[in-house]
Coordinates of C-alpha atoms in Angstrom, one line a residue:
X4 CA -13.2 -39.6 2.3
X5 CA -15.3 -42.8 1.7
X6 CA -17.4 -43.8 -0.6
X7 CA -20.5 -43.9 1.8
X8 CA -19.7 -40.2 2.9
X9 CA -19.3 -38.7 -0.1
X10 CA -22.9 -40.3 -1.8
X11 CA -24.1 -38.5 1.6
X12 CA -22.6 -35.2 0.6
X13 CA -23.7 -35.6 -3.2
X14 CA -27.3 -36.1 -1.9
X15 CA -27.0 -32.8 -0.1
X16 CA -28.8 -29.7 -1.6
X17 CA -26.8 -27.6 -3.8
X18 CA -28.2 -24.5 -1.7
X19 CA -27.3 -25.9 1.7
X20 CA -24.0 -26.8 0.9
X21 CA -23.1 -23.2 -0.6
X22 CA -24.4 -21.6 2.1
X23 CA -22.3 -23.4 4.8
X24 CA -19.5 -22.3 2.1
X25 CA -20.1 -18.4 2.4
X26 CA -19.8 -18.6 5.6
X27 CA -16.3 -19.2 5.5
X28 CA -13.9 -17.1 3.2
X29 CA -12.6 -16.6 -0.6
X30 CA -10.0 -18.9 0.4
X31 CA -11.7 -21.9 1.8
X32 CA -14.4 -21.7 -0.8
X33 CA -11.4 -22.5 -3.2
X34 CA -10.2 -25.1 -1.1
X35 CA -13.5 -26.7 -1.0
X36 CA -13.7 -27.3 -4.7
X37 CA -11.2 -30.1 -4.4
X38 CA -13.6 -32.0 -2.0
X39 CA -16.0 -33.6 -4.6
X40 CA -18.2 -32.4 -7.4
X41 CA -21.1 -31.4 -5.4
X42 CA -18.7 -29.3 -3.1
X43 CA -16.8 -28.0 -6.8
X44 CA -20.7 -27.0 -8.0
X45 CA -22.0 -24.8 -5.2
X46 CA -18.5 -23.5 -4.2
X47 CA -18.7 -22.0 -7.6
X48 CA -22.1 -20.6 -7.3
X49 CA -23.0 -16.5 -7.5
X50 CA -24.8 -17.1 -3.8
X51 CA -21.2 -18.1 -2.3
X52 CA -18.9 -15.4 -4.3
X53 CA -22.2 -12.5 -4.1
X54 CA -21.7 -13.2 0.0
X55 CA -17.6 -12.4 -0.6
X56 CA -18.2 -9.2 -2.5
X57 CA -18.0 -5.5 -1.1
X58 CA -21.6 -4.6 0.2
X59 CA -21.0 -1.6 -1.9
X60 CA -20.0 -3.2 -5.1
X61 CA -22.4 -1.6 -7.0
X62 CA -20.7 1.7 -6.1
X63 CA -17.2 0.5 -7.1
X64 CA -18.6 -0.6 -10.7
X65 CA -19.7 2.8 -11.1
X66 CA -16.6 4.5 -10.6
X67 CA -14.0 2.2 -12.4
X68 CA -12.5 4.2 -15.2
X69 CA -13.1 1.4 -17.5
X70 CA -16.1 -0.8 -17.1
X71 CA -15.9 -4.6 -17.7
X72 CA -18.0 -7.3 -18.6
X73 CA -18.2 -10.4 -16.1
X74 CA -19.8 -14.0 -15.9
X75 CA -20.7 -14.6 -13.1
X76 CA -20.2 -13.2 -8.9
X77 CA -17.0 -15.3 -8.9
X78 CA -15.7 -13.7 -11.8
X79 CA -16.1 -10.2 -10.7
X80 CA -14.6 -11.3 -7.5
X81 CA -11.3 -12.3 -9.3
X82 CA -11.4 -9.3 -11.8
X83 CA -11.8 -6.9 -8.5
X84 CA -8.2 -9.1 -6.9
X85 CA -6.5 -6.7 -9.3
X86 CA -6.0 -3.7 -9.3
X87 CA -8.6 -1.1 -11.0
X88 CA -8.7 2.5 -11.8
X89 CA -11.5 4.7 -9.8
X90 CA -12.4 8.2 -9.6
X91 CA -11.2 9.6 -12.6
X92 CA -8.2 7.5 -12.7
X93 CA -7.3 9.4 -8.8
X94 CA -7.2 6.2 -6.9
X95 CA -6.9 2.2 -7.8
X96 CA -8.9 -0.6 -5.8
X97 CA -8.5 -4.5 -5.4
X98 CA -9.9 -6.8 -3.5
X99 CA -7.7 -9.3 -1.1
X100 CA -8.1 -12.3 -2.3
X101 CA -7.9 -14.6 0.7
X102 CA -10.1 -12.5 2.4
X103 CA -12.1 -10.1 -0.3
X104 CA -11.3 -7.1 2.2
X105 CA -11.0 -4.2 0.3
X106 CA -7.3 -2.9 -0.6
X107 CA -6.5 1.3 -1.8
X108 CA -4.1 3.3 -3.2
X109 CA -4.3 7.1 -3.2
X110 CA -2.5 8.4 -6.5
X111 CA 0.1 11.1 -5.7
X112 CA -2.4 13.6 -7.6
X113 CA -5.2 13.0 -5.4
X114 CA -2.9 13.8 -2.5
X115 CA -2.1 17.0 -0.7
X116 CA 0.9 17.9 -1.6
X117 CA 3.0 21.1 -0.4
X118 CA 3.9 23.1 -3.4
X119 CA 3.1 20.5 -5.5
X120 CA 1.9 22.7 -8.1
X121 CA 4.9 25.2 -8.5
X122 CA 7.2 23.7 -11.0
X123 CA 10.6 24.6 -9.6
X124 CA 9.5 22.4 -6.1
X125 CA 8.3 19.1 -7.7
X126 CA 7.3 18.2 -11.3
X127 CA 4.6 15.5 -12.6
X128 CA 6.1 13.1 -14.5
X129 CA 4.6 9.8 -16.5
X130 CA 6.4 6.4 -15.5
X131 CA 5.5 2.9 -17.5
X132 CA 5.3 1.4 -14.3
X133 CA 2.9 3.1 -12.2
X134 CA -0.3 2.5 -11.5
X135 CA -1.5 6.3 -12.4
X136 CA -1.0 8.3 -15.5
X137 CA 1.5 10.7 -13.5
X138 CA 3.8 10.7 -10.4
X139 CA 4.9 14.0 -8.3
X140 CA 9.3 14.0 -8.4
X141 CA 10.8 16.2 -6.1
X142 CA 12.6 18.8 -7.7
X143 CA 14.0 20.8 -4.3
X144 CA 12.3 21.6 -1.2
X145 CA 13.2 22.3 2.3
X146 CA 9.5 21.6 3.2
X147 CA 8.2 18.3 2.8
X148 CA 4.7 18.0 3.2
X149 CA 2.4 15.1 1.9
X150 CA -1.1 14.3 3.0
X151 CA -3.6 11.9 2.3
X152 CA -7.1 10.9 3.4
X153 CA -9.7 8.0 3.1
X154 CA -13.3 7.6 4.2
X155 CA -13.7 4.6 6.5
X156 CA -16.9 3.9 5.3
X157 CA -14.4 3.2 2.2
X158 CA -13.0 0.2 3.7
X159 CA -14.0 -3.5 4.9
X160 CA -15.1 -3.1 8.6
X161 CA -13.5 -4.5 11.8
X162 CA -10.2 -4.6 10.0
X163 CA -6.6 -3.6 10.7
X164 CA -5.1 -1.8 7.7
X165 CA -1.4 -0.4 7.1
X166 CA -1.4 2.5 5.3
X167 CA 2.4 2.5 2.9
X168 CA 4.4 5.6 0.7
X169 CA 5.3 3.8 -3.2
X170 CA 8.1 5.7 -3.9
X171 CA 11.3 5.8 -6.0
X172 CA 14.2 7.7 -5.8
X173 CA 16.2 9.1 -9.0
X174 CA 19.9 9.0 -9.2
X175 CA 20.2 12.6 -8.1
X176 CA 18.3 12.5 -5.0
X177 CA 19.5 13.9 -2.2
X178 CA 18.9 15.2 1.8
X179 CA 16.5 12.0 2.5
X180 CA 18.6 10.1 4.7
X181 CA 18.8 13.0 7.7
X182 CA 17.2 13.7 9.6
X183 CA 14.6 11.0 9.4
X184 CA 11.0 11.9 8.0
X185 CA 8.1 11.9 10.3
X186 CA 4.8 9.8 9.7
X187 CA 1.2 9.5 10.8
X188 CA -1.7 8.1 10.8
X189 CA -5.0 9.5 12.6
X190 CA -8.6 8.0 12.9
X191 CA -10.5 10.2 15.3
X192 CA -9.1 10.8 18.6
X193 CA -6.4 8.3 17.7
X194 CA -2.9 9.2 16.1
X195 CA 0.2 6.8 15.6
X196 CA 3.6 8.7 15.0
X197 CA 6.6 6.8 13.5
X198 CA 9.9 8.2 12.2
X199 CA 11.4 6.9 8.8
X200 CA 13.7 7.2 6.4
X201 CA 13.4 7.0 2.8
X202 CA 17.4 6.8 2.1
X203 CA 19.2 4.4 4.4
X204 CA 22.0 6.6 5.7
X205 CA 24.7 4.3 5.3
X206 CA 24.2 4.1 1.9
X207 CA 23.9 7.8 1.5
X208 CA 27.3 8.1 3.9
X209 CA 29.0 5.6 1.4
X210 CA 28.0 7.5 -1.7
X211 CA 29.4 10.9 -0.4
X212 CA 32.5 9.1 0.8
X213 CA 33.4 7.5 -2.6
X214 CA 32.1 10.1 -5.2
X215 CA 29.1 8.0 -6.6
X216 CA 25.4 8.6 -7.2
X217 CA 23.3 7.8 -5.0
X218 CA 20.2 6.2 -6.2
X219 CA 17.9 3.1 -5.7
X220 CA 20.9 1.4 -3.3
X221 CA 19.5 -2.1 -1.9
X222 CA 18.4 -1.1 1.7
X223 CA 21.5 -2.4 4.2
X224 CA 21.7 -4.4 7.3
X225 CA 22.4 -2.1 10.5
X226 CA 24.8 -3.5 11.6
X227 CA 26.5 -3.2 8.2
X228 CA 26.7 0.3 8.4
X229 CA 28.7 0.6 11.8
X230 CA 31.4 -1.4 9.9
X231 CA 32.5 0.5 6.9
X232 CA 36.1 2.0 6.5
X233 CA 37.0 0.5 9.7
X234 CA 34.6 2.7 12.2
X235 CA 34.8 6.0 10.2
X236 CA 31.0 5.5 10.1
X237 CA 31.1 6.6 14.0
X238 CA 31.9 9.9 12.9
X239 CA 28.5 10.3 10.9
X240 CA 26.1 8.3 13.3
X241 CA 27.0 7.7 17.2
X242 CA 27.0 4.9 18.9
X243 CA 24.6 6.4 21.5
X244 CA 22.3 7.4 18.7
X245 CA 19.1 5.8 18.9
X246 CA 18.3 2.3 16.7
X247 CA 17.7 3.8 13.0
X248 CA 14.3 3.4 11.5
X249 CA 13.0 0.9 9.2
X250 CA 14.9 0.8 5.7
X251 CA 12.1 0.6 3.1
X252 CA 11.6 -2.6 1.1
X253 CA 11.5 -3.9 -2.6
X254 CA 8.3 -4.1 -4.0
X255 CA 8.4 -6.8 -6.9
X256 CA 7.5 -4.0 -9.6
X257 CA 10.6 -2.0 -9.1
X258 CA 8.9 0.6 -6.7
X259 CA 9.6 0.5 -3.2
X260 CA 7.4 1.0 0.4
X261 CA 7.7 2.1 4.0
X262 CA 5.3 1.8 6.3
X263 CA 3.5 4.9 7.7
X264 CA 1.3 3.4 10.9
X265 CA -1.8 1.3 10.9
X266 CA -5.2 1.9 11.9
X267 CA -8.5 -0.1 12.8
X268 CA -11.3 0.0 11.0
X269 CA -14.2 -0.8 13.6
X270 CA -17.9 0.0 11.8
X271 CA -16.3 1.4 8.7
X272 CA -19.4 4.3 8.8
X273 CA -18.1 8.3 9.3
X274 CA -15.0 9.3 10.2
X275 CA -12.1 9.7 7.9
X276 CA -8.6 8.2 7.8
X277 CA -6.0 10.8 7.5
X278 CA -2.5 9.7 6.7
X279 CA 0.4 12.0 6.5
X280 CA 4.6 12.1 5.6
X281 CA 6.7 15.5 6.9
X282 CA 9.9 16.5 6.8
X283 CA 9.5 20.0 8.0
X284 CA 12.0 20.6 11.0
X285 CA 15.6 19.9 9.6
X286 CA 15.5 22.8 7.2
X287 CA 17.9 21.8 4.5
X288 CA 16.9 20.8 0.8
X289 CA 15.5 17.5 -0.5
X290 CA 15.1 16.2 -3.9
X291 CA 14.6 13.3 -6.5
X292 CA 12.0 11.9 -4.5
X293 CA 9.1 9.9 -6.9
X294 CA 5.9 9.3 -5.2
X295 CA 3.7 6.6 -6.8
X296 CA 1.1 7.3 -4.2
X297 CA -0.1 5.7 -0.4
X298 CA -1.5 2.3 -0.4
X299 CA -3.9 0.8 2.3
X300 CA -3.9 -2.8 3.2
X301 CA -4.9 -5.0 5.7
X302 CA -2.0 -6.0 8.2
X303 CA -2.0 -9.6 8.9
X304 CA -0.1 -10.1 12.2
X305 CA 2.9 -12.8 11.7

């Protein structure tokens, strides 16, 4: 930039220039700092970061578990990019932070879960590393049922979110490799339907075979699993069997995620969200599964 251009900048209005800023997103307005003083002074200002907050911050403030003091709009923005504790400690919120849209995750207490309450199904437990004072573990059921909902008018409008299960799985889980769980997501007349699997079954097949626990196991490639002990694999999954579904993935915290469906957000006024994860038709017993909760995100397309 020359020297002429930037006096003509610096001789711009504070005001004007943070305006132009708002209008573009939490990330530029960092960017922009780096451009000169004047750009550093109103990319900083409480009229830029006010425009980047949640139209219903006010609410959020008022249901954090634990209030906190801020300095200024852009402060509060940062302090909402992680993660906080809301409604009694049920749910936790964050904000995106290249885009401030508004990010969820429903704690395994505030969902609906099928015998969830009768000890000798599935237990709460407390884990260091969760989010939420407790986690449901699977004990034993033939009936998996979890469900979970979210009010759009929740939720950053004309958005496309991703709603994920945070689970483990203990050493002595079992029956969640097949048949493959079922997941949904519905918004109204809309419904997405995936199938997934929460153990990769090649990983599950290996630990039978070879007498070890099965536990948090690295998901495997595919085609991996088609080459173990020299095609015995063919015995436990056909090659006319469809493609299996996605492994879940490593979250950097330890806990892991699969993807349920995804949804768009259009208004973000009434209707609800409902998310759901089944296992009800293969009739045979499940256990050590840990559920953290189900997260909501927006998808960014690659």
């Amino acid at each position: 930039m020359g020297k002429e251009e930037e006096l003509g900048i610096e001789k711009l209005p504070e005001g004007c220039i943070a305006h132009a800023i708002a209008l573009t997103s939490p990330l530029d307005a960092c960017r922009s700092s780096a451009v000169s003083t004047a750009f550093r002074a109103a990319a900083d200002s409480d009229l830029v970061w006010d425009r980047f907050l949640p139209a219903d911050t006010p609410s959020i403030l008022s249901r954090a578990l634990h209030p906190f003091d801020y300095s200024s709009k852009r402060d509060l923005f940062f302090r909402l990019c992680d993660s906080i504790l809301i409604d009694g400690g049920k749910m936790s919120m964050w904000l995106e932070r290249s885009t401030g849209a508004k990010c969820y995750m429903i704690s395994a207490r505030e969902l609906s879960i099928v015998w969830g309450d009768t000890p000798q199904y599935w237990r709460w437990i407390s884990l260091p590393d969760s989010r939420f004072p407790e986690v449901a573990e699977l004990v034993n059921v033939c009936w998996l049922e979890i469900r979970g909902h979210v009010q759009c008018k929740l939720l950053t409008p004309k958005t496309t979110y991703a709603a994920y299960l945070i689970f483990k799985l203990a050493d002595w889980s079992r029956g969640l490799d097949y048949p493959p769980q079922e997941a949904s997501v519905t918004l109204g007349l809309r419904s997405s339907t995936t199938l997934i699997r929460l153990q990769p079954r090649s990983d599950a097949v290996r630990a039978r075979r070879i007498g070890i626990p099965f536990g948090l196991l690295r998901p495997v490639e595919a085609p991996a699993a088609h080459a173990l002990n020299n095609g015995e694999e063919a015995e436990e999954v056909g090659e006319s069997d469809p493609p299996p579904p996605p492994a879940p993935l490593a979250r950097d915290n330890g806990w892991l995620e699969v993807a349920i469906g995804e949804f768009y957000n259009e208004e973000g006024e009434d209707g609800e969200v409902v998310i759901s994860f089944t296992e009800i038709k293969g009739g045979h017993w499940k256990k050590g599964l840990i559920v953290q909760g189900i997260e909501i995100r927006p998808k960014h397309r690659k």
